[in-house]
Amino acid sequence: MRKAETGKYAAIRGSNDLKQWYIVKQTTEVSRPGQQAGDNTELLILDFPQGNYRYYEITLSSNHSSPLDIIQVGKIKNSNLYGHFVEINPGRFIQEDSDNNTSIRFPDVQHTYCISKVEFNIRNKPDYYRQAVLSDSISYLREYYSLSSRKENIFFTDDFYFSPKTYVIIENQHNPSLVIHSIKIYGLCRYVCIYLEAGRKYRFVSDRRDPVSGKYDIEHFRNNIPADLSVLQVKNQHDYAISEEITPERKRSLIEQPVFLWSIIIVVGAFLVFICVRMIAEMKKKQS
């Protein structure tokens, strides 16, 4: 938009048929300062909850009678969309305090989770500032955090794999150990878009070794898929042992048998010994 030194307000509605409209974001002042986008232009970023509507209507206004000069409207795509999280219950944790460190383990974790957010709830009366590390002995991943009483101890990470071997180490140095009330972990919501027919039963099996493998026709029609699709909830989730395909051992031929190979080696060795002995005997005859 063209630069405008004035208060800016935005309201958003959503619809699936351009007839019935629903509120998505009430009229709110856009307090985030505009970013420089070019000469005499600024980039105005507006965040709003995803309602899965097919159409959106954005109303921009200011505290002046003159309208705002909008040049272009578009979407910003990020590799990670923070905010759409689901909490993962790691169960109880065991805190072990030593002279200089606090070690925290999670004995109830049975599976590996891909997490993107960690929240520490610490109940300490005096102020504190500690260094902490979230580490995993299987994947050897490490994330470093600074725990402080003057801020919310909420940290974001890029796809950390939280496994039964994950632990937390807090460096106490010469300070008393912290009282950790809870540790919450969150993962980003991920969706799979598939075609299902009504009245049929389906079983969804995910291979954790390569969950995104496979090529499907629906990938080429992603731009034509409606936004207001039904979302199914996963229930009765079970783990199944995936048996590895065992390739039958190929029967060895005669020349590959150990007995045959050792026979060849012995025969060749005996022949070489015979040649050497005969040459030595001929040399002795010539000398005599």
PDB file of C-alpha atoms in Angstrom:
ATOM      1  CA  MET A   1       0.000   0.000   0.000  1.00  0.00           C
ATOM      2  CA  ARG A   2       1.010   3.633  -0.378  1.00  0.00           C
ATOM      3  CA  LYS A   3       2.506   5.030   2.791  1.00  0.00           C
ATOM      4  CA  ALA A   4      -0.079   6.630   5.037  1.00  0.00           C
ATOM      5  CA  GLU A   5       0.790   8.050   8.434  1.00  0.00           C
ATOM      6  CA  THR A   6      -2.517   7.274  10.067  1.00  0.00           C
ATOM      7  CA  GLY A   7      -4.182   4.629  12.191  1.00  0.00           C
ATOM      8  CA  LYS A   8      -5.221   1.551  10.229  1.00  0.00           C
ATOM      9  CA  TYR A   9      -8.069  -0.817  11.073  1.00  0.00           C
ATOM     10  CA  ALA A  10      -8.991  -4.180   9.547  1.00  0.00           C
ATOM     11  CA  ALA A  11     -11.987  -6.519   9.647  1.00  0.00           C
ATOM     12  CA  ILE A  12     -12.278  -9.917   7.932  1.00  0.00           C
ATOM     13  CA  ARG A  13     -15.291 -12.026   6.962  1.00  0.00           C
ATOM     14  CA  GLY A  14     -15.444 -15.468   5.364  1.00  0.00           C
ATOM     15  CA  SER A  15     -17.896 -17.207   3.051  1.00  0.00           C
ATOM     16  CA  ASN A  16     -18.279 -20.360   0.994  1.00  0.00           C
ATOM     17  CA  ASP A  17     -20.913 -19.101  -1.476  1.00  0.00           C
ATOM     18  CA  LEU A  18     -20.406 -15.273  -1.549  1.00  0.00           C
ATOM     19  CA  LYS A  19     -23.896 -14.942  -0.040  1.00  0.00           C
ATOM     20  CA  GLN A  20     -23.720 -15.872   3.610  1.00  0.00           C
ATOM     21  CA  TRP A  21     -20.802 -14.186   5.374  1.00  0.00           C
ATOM     22  CA  TYR A  22     -19.328 -15.052   8.766  1.00  0.00           C
ATOM     23  CA  ILE A  23     -17.083 -13.017  11.021  1.00  0.00           C
ATOM     24  CA  VAL A  24     -13.444 -14.137  11.059  1.00  0.00           C
ATOM     25  CA  LYS A  25     -11.738 -11.121  12.633  1.00  0.00           C
ATOM     26  CA  GLN A  26     -13.543  -8.173  14.205  1.00  0.00           C
ATOM     27  CA  THR A  27     -12.495  -4.613  13.457  1.00  0.00           C
ATOM     28  CA  THR A  28      -9.072  -4.315  15.036  1.00  0.00           C
ATOM     29  CA  GLU A  29      -6.369  -1.693  14.850  1.00  0.00           C
ATOM     30  CA  VAL A  30      -3.349  -3.003  13.004  1.00  0.00           C
ATOM     31  CA  SER A  31      -0.698  -2.028  15.517  1.00  0.00           C
ATOM     32  CA  ARG A  32       2.159  -3.821  13.789  1.00  0.00           C
ATOM     33  CA  PRO A  33       4.232  -1.176  11.952  1.00  0.00           C
ATOM     34  CA  GLY A  34       4.365  -1.449   8.204  1.00  0.00           C
ATOM     35  CA  GLN A  35       7.536  -2.745   6.626  1.00  0.00           C
ATOM     36  CA  GLN A  36       9.348  -0.939   3.840  1.00  0.00           C
ATOM     37  CA  ALA A  37       8.365  -2.576   0.552  1.00  0.00           C
ATOM     38  CA  GLY A  38       9.672  -0.023  -1.958  1.00  0.00           C
ATOM     39  CA  ASP A  39       9.705   3.681  -2.761  1.00  0.00           C
ATOM     40  CA  ASN A  40       6.784   5.366  -0.995  1.00  0.00           C
ATOM     41  CA  THR A  41       5.176   1.978  -0.243  1.00  0.00           C
ATOM     42  CA  GLU A  42       4.842  -0.199   2.834  1.00  0.00           C
ATOM     43  CA  LEU A  43       3.928  -3.819   3.495  1.00  0.00           C
ATOM     44  CA  LEU A  44       1.043  -4.251   5.922  1.00  0.00           C
ATOM     45  CA  ILE A  45       0.937  -7.731   7.497  1.00  0.00           C
ATOM     46  CA  LEU A  46      -2.409  -8.902   8.863  1.00  0.00           C
ATOM     47  CA  ASP A  47      -2.759 -12.099  10.898  1.00  0.00           C
ATOM     48  CA  PHE A  48      -6.125 -13.817  11.226  1.00  0.00           C
ATOM     49  CA  PRO A  49      -7.377 -17.289  12.248  1.00  0.00           C
ATOM     50  CA  GLN A  50      -7.737 -19.852   9.490  1.00  0.00           C
ATOM     51  CA  GLY A  51     -11.438 -20.608   9.074  1.00  0.00           C
ATOM     52  CA  ASN A  52     -11.158 -22.838   5.985  1.00  0.00           C
ATOM     53  CA  TYR A  53     -13.513 -20.591   4.010  1.00  0.00           C
ATOM     54  CA  ARG A  54     -13.393 -20.485   0.235  1.00  0.00           C
ATOM     55  CA  TYR A  55     -13.683 -16.690   0.064  1.00  0.00           C
ATOM     56  CA  TYR A  56     -12.458 -13.927   2.350  1.00  0.00           C
ATOM     57  CA  GLU A  57     -13.438 -10.273   2.501  1.00  0.00           C
ATOM     58  CA  ILE A  58     -10.928  -7.834   4.020  1.00  0.00           C
ATOM     59  CA  THR A  59     -12.105  -4.349   4.967  1.00  0.00           C
ATOM     60  CA  LEU A  60      -9.402  -1.758   5.636  1.00  0.00           C
ATOM     61  CA  SER A  61     -10.157   1.665   7.077  1.00  0.00           C
ATOM     62  CA  SER A  62      -8.411   4.590   8.724  1.00  0.00           C
ATOM     63  CA  ASN A  63      -9.350   7.409  11.060  1.00  0.00           C
ATOM     64  CA  HIS A  64      -9.549   9.811   8.125  1.00  0.00           C
ATOM     65  CA  SER A  65     -12.240  10.247   5.529  1.00  0.00           C
ATOM     66  CA  SER A  66      -9.857   9.599   2.631  1.00  0.00           C
ATOM     67  CA  PRO A  67      -9.385   5.934   1.648  1.00  0.00           C
ATOM     68  CA  LEU A  68      -6.168   3.960   1.760  1.00  0.00           C
ATOM     69  CA  ASP A  69      -4.343   3.289  -1.506  1.00  0.00           C
ATOM     70  CA  ILE A  70      -3.997  -0.507  -1.769  1.00  0.00           C
ATOM     71  CA  ILE A  71      -1.651  -1.660  -4.531  1.00  0.00           C
ATOM     72  CA  GLN A  72      -1.567  -5.435  -4.107  1.00  0.00           C
ATOM     73  CA  VAL A  73      -2.947  -8.142  -1.809  1.00  0.00           C
ATOM     74  CA  GLY A  74      -1.362 -11.537  -1.357  1.00  0.00           C
ATOM     75  CA  LYS A  75      -0.402 -14.328   1.026  1.00  0.00           C
ATOM     76  CA  ILE A  76       2.881 -14.878   2.822  1.00  0.00           C
ATOM     77  CA  LYS A  77       3.954 -18.503   2.858  1.00  0.00           C
ATOM     78  CA  ASN A  78       6.208 -19.704   5.679  1.00  0.00           C
ATOM     79  CA  SER A  79       7.930 -23.035   6.096  1.00  0.00           C
ATOM     80  CA  ASN A  80       6.432 -23.270   9.598  1.00  0.00           C
ATOM     81  CA  LEU A  81       3.122 -21.691  10.591  1.00  0.00           C
ATOM     82  CA  TYR A  82       3.437 -21.153  14.319  1.00  0.00           C
ATOM     83  CA  GLY A  83       0.158 -20.979  16.172  1.00  0.00           C
ATOM     84  CA  HIS A  84      -1.583 -24.159  14.979  1.00  0.00           C
ATOM     85  CA  PHE A  85      -0.328 -26.402  17.751  1.00  0.00           C
ATOM     86  CA  VAL A  86      -1.642 -29.495  19.456  1.00  0.00           C
ATOM     87  CA  GLU A  87      -0.453 -30.407  22.940  1.00  0.00           C
ATOM     88  CA  ILE A  88       1.357 -33.722  23.359  1.00  0.00           C
ATOM     89  CA  ASN A  89       1.217 -35.330  26.787  1.00  0.00           C
ATOM     90  CA  PRO A  90       4.706 -36.610  27.730  1.00  0.00           C
ATOM     91  CA  GLY A  91       3.410 -38.016  31.032  1.00  0.00           C
ATOM     92  CA  ARG A  92       5.244 -37.626  34.284  1.00  0.00           C
ATOM     93  CA  PHE A  93       8.842 -36.519  34.517  1.00  0.00           C
ATOM     94  CA  ILE A  94      11.585 -37.372  37.003  1.00  0.00           C
ATOM     95  CA  GLN A  95      13.755 -34.530  38.288  1.00  0.00           C
ATOM     96  CA  GLU A  96      17.171 -35.386  39.703  1.00  0.00           C
ATOM     97  CA  ASP A  97      19.204 -32.596  41.322  1.00  0.00           C
ATOM     98  CA  SER A  98      22.951 -32.676  41.733  1.00  0.00           C
ATOM     99  CA  ASP A  99      25.463 -30.095  42.934  1.00  0.00           C
ATOM    100  CA  ASN A 100      25.543 -28.080  39.718  1.00  0.00           C
ATOM    101  CA  ASN A 101      22.865 -29.499  37.395  1.00  0.00           C
ATOM    102  CA  THR A 102      19.260 -30.626  37.296  1.00  0.00           C
ATOM    103  CA  SER A 103      18.448 -33.592  35.074  1.00  0.00           C
ATOM    104  CA  ILE A 104      14.873 -34.250  33.895  1.00  0.00           C
ATOM    105  CA  ARG A 105      13.756 -37.479  32.233  1.00  0.00           C
ATOM    106  CA  PHE A 106      10.396 -38.600  30.826  1.00  0.00           C
ATOM    107  CA  PRO A 107       9.900 -42.306  31.615  1.00  0.00           C
ATOM    108  CA  ASP A 108       6.305 -42.480  30.298  1.00  0.00           C
ATOM    109  CA  VAL A 109       7.170 -41.503  26.712  1.00  0.00           C
ATOM    110  CA  GLN A 110       6.751 -44.561  24.484  1.00  0.00           C
ATOM    111  CA  HIS A 111       6.967 -43.058  20.995  1.00  0.00           C
ATOM    112  CA  THR A 112       8.855 -40.388  19.101  1.00  0.00           C
ATOM    113  CA  TYR A 113       7.061 -37.083  18.477  1.00  0.00           C
ATOM    114  CA  CYS A 114       7.972 -34.205  16.197  1.00  0.00           C
ATOM    115  CA  ILE A 115       7.578 -31.121  18.384  1.00  0.00           C
ATOM    116  CA  SER A 116       7.820 -27.413  17.608  1.00  0.00           C
ATOM    117  CA  LYS A 117       7.111 -25.765  20.962  1.00  0.00           C
ATOM    118  CA  VAL A 118       8.284 -26.297  24.555  1.00  0.00           C
ATOM    119  CA  GLU A 119       6.812 -24.608  27.634  1.00  0.00           C
ATOM    120  CA  PHE A 120       8.399 -24.655  31.105  1.00  0.00           C
ATOM    121  CA  ASN A 121       6.284 -23.860  34.164  1.00  0.00           C
ATOM    122  CA  ILE A 122       8.660 -22.980  37.007  1.00  0.00           C
ATOM    123  CA  ARG A 123       7.576 -21.990  40.488  1.00  0.00           C
ATOM    124  CA  ASN A 124      10.418 -20.141  42.181  1.00  0.00           C
ATOM    125  CA  LYS A 125      10.031 -17.161  44.488  1.00  0.00           C
ATOM    126  CA  PRO A 126      13.463 -15.551  43.956  1.00  0.00           C
ATOM    127  CA  ASP A 127      14.529 -14.409  40.501  1.00  0.00           C
ATOM    128  CA  TYR A 128      16.494 -16.860  38.423  1.00  0.00           C
ATOM    129  CA  TYR A 129      18.343 -17.053  35.123  1.00  0.00           C
ATOM    130  CA  ARG A 130      19.524 -20.505  34.029  1.00  0.00           C
ATOM    131  CA  GLN A 131      20.795 -22.156  30.878  1.00  0.00           C
ATOM    132  CA  ALA A 132      18.974 -25.321  29.819  1.00  0.00           C
ATOM    133  CA  VAL A 133      19.489 -27.840  27.044  1.00  0.00           C
ATOM    134  CA  LEU A 134      16.927 -30.189  25.504  1.00  0.00           C
ATOM    135  CA  SER A 135      18.853 -33.174  24.187  1.00  0.00           C
ATOM    136  CA  ASP A 136      18.145 -36.546  22.639  1.00  0.00           C
ATOM    137  CA  SER A 137      20.607 -39.436  22.856  1.00  0.00           C
ATOM    138  CA  ILE A 138      19.140 -41.170  19.779  1.00  0.00           C
ATOM    139  CA  SER A 139      19.067 -38.396  17.169  1.00  0.00           C
ATOM    140  CA  TYR A 140      21.813 -36.333  18.896  1.00  0.00           C
ATOM    141  CA  LEU A 141      19.697 -33.190  18.486  1.00  0.00           C
ATOM    142  CA  ARG A 142      20.151 -30.348  20.956  1.00  0.00           C
ATOM    143  CA  GLU A 143      18.205 -27.180  21.686  1.00  0.00           C
ATOM    144  CA  TYR A 144      19.505 -24.495  24.062  1.00  0.00           C
ATOM    145  CA  TYR A 145      17.197 -22.268  26.115  1.00  0.00           C
ATOM    146  CA  SER A 146      17.558 -19.474  28.669  1.00  0.00           C
ATOM    147  CA  LEU A 147      15.116 -19.869  31.549  1.00  0.00           C
ATOM    148  CA  SER A 148      14.298 -16.599  33.276  1.00  0.00           C
ATOM    149  CA  SER A 149      11.859 -15.409  35.938  1.00  0.00           C
ATOM    150  CA  ARG A 150      11.310 -12.174  33.983  1.00  0.00           C
ATOM    151  CA  LYS A 151       9.748 -13.764  30.902  1.00  0.00           C
ATOM    152  CA  GLU A 152       7.498 -16.577  29.782  1.00  0.00           C
ATOM    153  CA  ASN A 153       9.584 -19.681  29.349  1.00  0.00           C
ATOM    154  CA  ILE A 154       8.015 -20.639  26.016  1.00  0.00           C
ATOM    155  CA  PHE A 155      10.381 -21.637  23.225  1.00  0.00           C
ATOM    156  CA  PHE A 156       9.886 -22.563  19.579  1.00  0.00           C
ATOM    157  CA  THR A 157      11.959 -25.093  17.711  1.00  0.00           C
ATOM    158  CA  ASP A 158      12.126 -26.449  14.176  1.00  0.00           C
ATOM    159  CA  ASP A 159      10.964 -30.068  14.218  1.00  0.00           C
ATOM    160  CA  PHE A 160      12.750 -31.488  17.258  1.00  0.00           C
ATOM    161  CA  TYR A 161      12.243 -35.251  17.608  1.00  0.00           C
ATOM    162  CA  PHE A 162      11.145 -35.948  21.171  1.00  0.00           C
ATOM    163  CA  SER A 163      11.847 -39.628  21.908  1.00  0.00           C
ATOM    164  CA  PRO A 164      11.956 -41.860  25.010  1.00  0.00           C
ATOM    165  CA  LYS A 165      15.653 -40.959  25.247  1.00  0.00           C
ATOM    166  CA  THR A 166      15.047 -37.199  25.409  1.00  0.00           C
ATOM    167  CA  TYR A 167      16.102 -35.378  28.560  1.00  0.00           C
ATOM    168  CA  VAL A 168      16.576 -31.834  29.891  1.00  0.00           C
ATOM    169  CA  ILE A 169      19.675 -30.531  31.657  1.00  0.00           C
ATOM    170  CA  ILE A 170      19.471 -27.248  33.633  1.00  0.00           C
ATOM    171  CA  GLU A 171      22.745 -25.648  34.723  1.00  0.00           C
ATOM    172  CA  ASN A 172      22.353 -24.471  38.307  1.00  0.00           C
ATOM    173  CA  GLN A 173      26.002 -23.559  38.881  1.00  0.00           C
ATOM    174  CA  HIS A 174      26.116 -22.405  42.549  1.00  0.00           C
ATOM    175  CA  ASN A 175      22.380 -21.654  42.834  1.00  0.00           C
ATOM    176  CA  PRO A 176      19.630 -23.757  44.422  1.00  0.00           C
ATOM    177  CA  SER A 177      17.745 -26.072  42.094  1.00  0.00           C
ATOM    178  CA  LEU A 178      14.601 -24.787  40.405  1.00  0.00           C
ATOM    179  CA  VAL A 179      11.163 -26.154  41.224  1.00  0.00           C
ATOM    180  CA  ILE A 180       9.821 -27.414  37.891  1.00  0.00           C
ATOM    181  CA  HIS A 181       6.028 -27.609  38.065  1.00  0.00           C
ATOM    182  CA  SER A 182       5.368 -28.860  34.525  1.00  0.00           C
ATOM    183  CA  ILE A 183       6.901 -29.181  31.061  1.00  0.00           C
ATOM    184  CA  LYS A 184       4.533 -29.047  28.110  1.00  0.00           C
ATOM    185  CA  ILE A 185       5.398 -29.948  24.532  1.00  0.00           C
ATOM    186  CA  TYR A 186       3.447 -29.125  21.379  1.00  0.00           C
ATOM    187  CA  GLY A 187       3.517 -30.264  17.782  1.00  0.00           C
ATOM    188  CA  LEU A 188       2.340 -28.486  14.659  1.00  0.00           C
ATOM    189  CA  CYS A 189      -0.993 -29.669  13.286  1.00  0.00           C
ATOM    190  CA  ARG A 190      -0.487 -31.604  10.072  1.00  0.00           C
ATOM    191  CA  TYR A 191      -3.200 -32.713   7.675  1.00  0.00           C
ATOM    192  CA  VAL A 192      -3.527 -35.330   4.953  1.00  0.00           C
ATOM    193  CA  CYS A 193      -5.914 -34.652   2.070  1.00  0.00           C
ATOM    194  CA  ILE A 194      -7.402 -37.862   0.635  1.00  0.00           C
ATOM    195  CA  TYR A 195     -10.479 -38.903  -1.382  1.00  0.00           C
ATOM    196  CA  LEU A 196     -12.911 -41.108   0.530  1.00  0.00           C
ATOM    197  CA  GLU A 197     -16.211 -42.590  -0.564  1.00  0.00           C
ATOM    198  CA  ALA A 198     -19.234 -42.553   1.749  1.00  0.00           C
ATOM    199  CA  GLY A 199     -20.297 -45.842   3.297  1.00  0.00           C
ATOM    200  CA  ARG A 200     -16.904 -47.507   3.074  1.00  0.00           C
ATOM    201  CA  LYS A 201     -14.445 -48.336   5.839  1.00  0.00           C
ATOM    202  CA  TYR A 202     -10.842 -47.258   5.592  1.00  0.00           C
ATOM    203  CA  ARG A 203      -7.698 -47.969   7.563  1.00  0.00           C
ATOM    204  CA  PHE A 204      -4.894 -45.426   7.476  1.00  0.00           C
ATOM    205  CA  VAL A 205      -1.409 -46.865   7.974  1.00  0.00           C
ATOM    206  CA  SER A 206       1.570 -44.560   8.354  1.00  0.00           C
ATOM    207  CA  ASP A 207       5.119 -45.810   8.009  1.00  0.00           C
ATOM    208  CA  ARG A 208       7.210 -43.774  10.423  1.00  0.00           C
ATOM    209  CA  ARG A 209      10.374 -44.592   8.494  1.00  0.00           C
ATOM    210  CA  ASP A 210       9.184 -42.755   5.368  1.00  0.00           C
ATOM    211  CA  PRO A 211       5.773 -41.152   6.056  1.00  0.00           C
ATOM    212  CA  VAL A 212       5.675 -38.994   2.903  1.00  0.00           C
ATOM    213  CA  SER A 213       6.586 -41.650   0.379  1.00  0.00           C
ATOM    214  CA  GLY A 214       4.401 -42.299  -2.622  1.00  0.00           C
ATOM    215  CA  LYS A 215       3.063 -40.361  -5.603  1.00  0.00           C
ATOM    216  CA  TYR A 216      -0.670 -39.787  -6.043  1.00  0.00           C
ATOM    217  CA  ASP A 217      -2.931 -38.151  -8.650  1.00  0.00           C
ATOM    218  CA  ILE A 218      -4.421 -35.722  -6.132  1.00  0.00           C
ATOM    219  CA  GLU A 219      -1.109 -33.888  -5.936  1.00  0.00           C
ATOM    220  CA  HIS A 220      -1.696 -32.419  -9.409  1.00  0.00           C
ATOM    221  CA  PHE A 221      -5.089 -30.965  -8.439  1.00  0.00           C
ATOM    222  CA  ARG A 222      -4.194 -29.240  -5.188  1.00  0.00           C
ATOM    223  CA  ASN A 223      -5.241 -25.838  -6.562  1.00  0.00           C
ATOM    224  CA  ASN A 224      -8.752 -27.153  -7.307  1.00  0.00           C
ATOM    225  CA  ILE A 225      -9.406 -28.675  -3.889  1.00  0.00           C
ATOM    226  CA  PRO A 226     -12.046 -26.705  -1.929  1.00  0.00           C
ATOM    227  CA  ALA A 227     -10.952 -25.148   1.335  1.00  0.00           C
ATOM    228  CA  ASP A 228     -14.079 -26.160   3.275  1.00  0.00           C
ATOM    229  CA  LEU A 229     -13.340 -29.888   3.453  1.00  0.00           C
ATOM    230  CA  SER A 230     -14.466 -32.128   6.280  1.00  0.00           C
ATOM    231  CA  VAL A 231     -11.779 -32.841   8.863  1.00  0.00           C
ATOM    232  CA  LEU A 232     -11.752 -36.338  10.368  1.00  0.00           C
ATOM    233  CA  GLN A 233     -10.408 -36.962  13.839  1.00  0.00           C
ATOM    234  CA  VAL A 234      -8.019 -39.843  14.486  1.00  0.00           C
ATOM    235  CA  LYS A 235      -9.367 -42.322  17.051  1.00  0.00           C
ATOM    236  CA  ASN A 236      -8.323 -45.773  18.214  1.00  0.00           C
ATOM    237  CA  GLN A 237      -4.768 -45.299  17.065  1.00  0.00           C
ATOM    238  CA  HIS A 238      -2.635 -48.411  17.340  1.00  0.00           C
ATOM    239  CA  ASP A 239       0.972 -49.325  16.658  1.00  0.00           C
ATOM    240  CA  TYR A 240       1.640 -52.216  14.339  1.00  0.00           C
ATOM    241  CA  ALA A 241       4.969 -53.930  13.896  1.00  0.00           C
ATOM    242  CA  ILE A 242       5.969 -53.619  10.256  1.00  0.00           C
ATOM    243  CA  SER A 243       7.704 -56.812   9.251  1.00  0.00           C
ATOM    244  CA  GLU A 244      10.724 -56.409   7.088  1.00  0.00           C
ATOM    245  CA  GLU A 245      10.698 -58.285   3.799  1.00  0.00           C
ATOM    246  CA  ILE A 246      13.263 -61.036   4.128  1.00  0.00           C
ATOM    247  CA  THR A 247      14.966 -61.843   0.869  1.00  0.00           C
ATOM    248  CA  PRO A 248      15.458 -65.606   0.591  1.00  0.00           C
ATOM    249  CA  GLU A 249      19.093 -66.577   0.606  1.00  0.00           C
ATOM    250  CA  ARG A 250      20.331 -67.461  -2.865  1.00  0.00           C
ATOM    251  CA  LYS A 251      21.640 -70.974  -3.220  1.00  0.00           C
ATOM    252  CA  ARG A 252      25.353 -70.933  -3.856  1.00  0.00           C
ATOM    253  CA  SER A 253      26.735 -72.632  -6.918  1.00  0.00           C
ATOM    254  CA  LEU A 254      29.504 -75.259  -6.788  1.00  0.00           C
ATOM    255  CA  ILE A 255      32.307 -72.791  -7.453  1.00  0.00           C
ATOM    256  CA  GLU A 256      31.026 -70.585  -4.578  1.00  0.00           C
ATOM    257  CA  GLN A 257      31.154 -73.396  -2.005  1.00  0.00           C
ATOM    258  CA  PRO A 258      33.933 -73.021   0.611  1.00  0.00           C
ATOM    259  CA  VAL A 259      35.062 -76.625   0.102  1.00  0.00           C
ATOM    260  CA  PHE A 260      35.588 -76.067  -3.615  1.00  0.00           C
ATOM    261  CA  LEU A 261      37.477 -72.819  -3.050  1.00  0.00           C
ATOM    262  CA  TRP A 262      39.772 -74.334  -0.441  1.00  0.00           C
ATOM    263  CA  SER A 263      40.429 -77.284  -2.774  1.00  0.00           C
ATOM    264  CA  ILE A 264      41.539 -74.925  -5.520  1.00  0.00           C
ATOM    265  CA  ILE A 265      43.831 -73.070  -3.109  1.00  0.00           C
ATOM    266  CA  ILE A 266      45.406 -76.327  -1.888  1.00  0.00           C
ATOM    267  CA  VAL A 267      45.972 -77.626  -5.427  1.00  0.00           C
ATOM    268  CA  VAL A 268      47.543 -74.354  -6.570  1.00  0.00           C
ATOM    269  CA  GLY A 269      49.715 -74.249  -3.441  1.00  0.00           C
ATOM    270  CA  ALA A 270      50.880 -77.825  -3.928  1.00  0.00           C
ATOM    271  CA  PHE A 271      51.699 -77.114  -7.576  1.00  0.00           C
ATOM    272  CA  LEU A 272      53.801 -74.081  -6.595  1.00  0.00           C
ATOM    273  CA  VAL A 273      55.640 -76.092  -3.948  1.00  0.00           C
ATOM    274  CA  PHE A 274      56.350 -78.835  -6.530  1.00  0.00           C
ATOM    275  CA  ILE A 275      57.751 -76.272  -8.984  1.00  0.00           C
ATOM    276  CA  CYS A 276      59.976 -74.714  -6.327  1.00  0.00           C
ATOM    277  CA  VAL A 277      61.340 -78.105  -5.161  1.00  0.00           C
ATOM    278  CA  ARG A 278      62.068 -79.177  -8.735  1.00  0.00           C
ATOM    279  CA  MET A 279      63.889 -75.934  -9.530  1.00  0.00           C
ATOM    280  CA  ILE A 280      66.037 -76.273  -6.400  1.00  0.00           C
ATOM    281  CA  ALA A 281      66.919 -79.853  -7.348  1.00  0.00           C
ATOM    282  CA  GLU A 282      67.975 -78.852 -10.880  1.00  0.00           C
ATOM    283  CA  MET A 283      70.139 -76.043  -9.517  1.00  0.00           C
ATOM    284  CA  LYS A 284      71.969 -78.478  -7.212  1.00  0.00           C
ATOM    285  CA  LYS A 285      72.653 -80.848 -10.160  1.00  0.00           C
ATOM    286  CA  LYS A 286      74.166 -78.035 -12.193  1.00  0.00           C
ATOM    287  CA  GLN A 287      76.406 -76.970  -9.317  1.00  0.00           C
ATOM    288  CA  SER A 288      77.662 -80.496  -8.797  1.00  0.00           C
TER     289      SER A 288
END
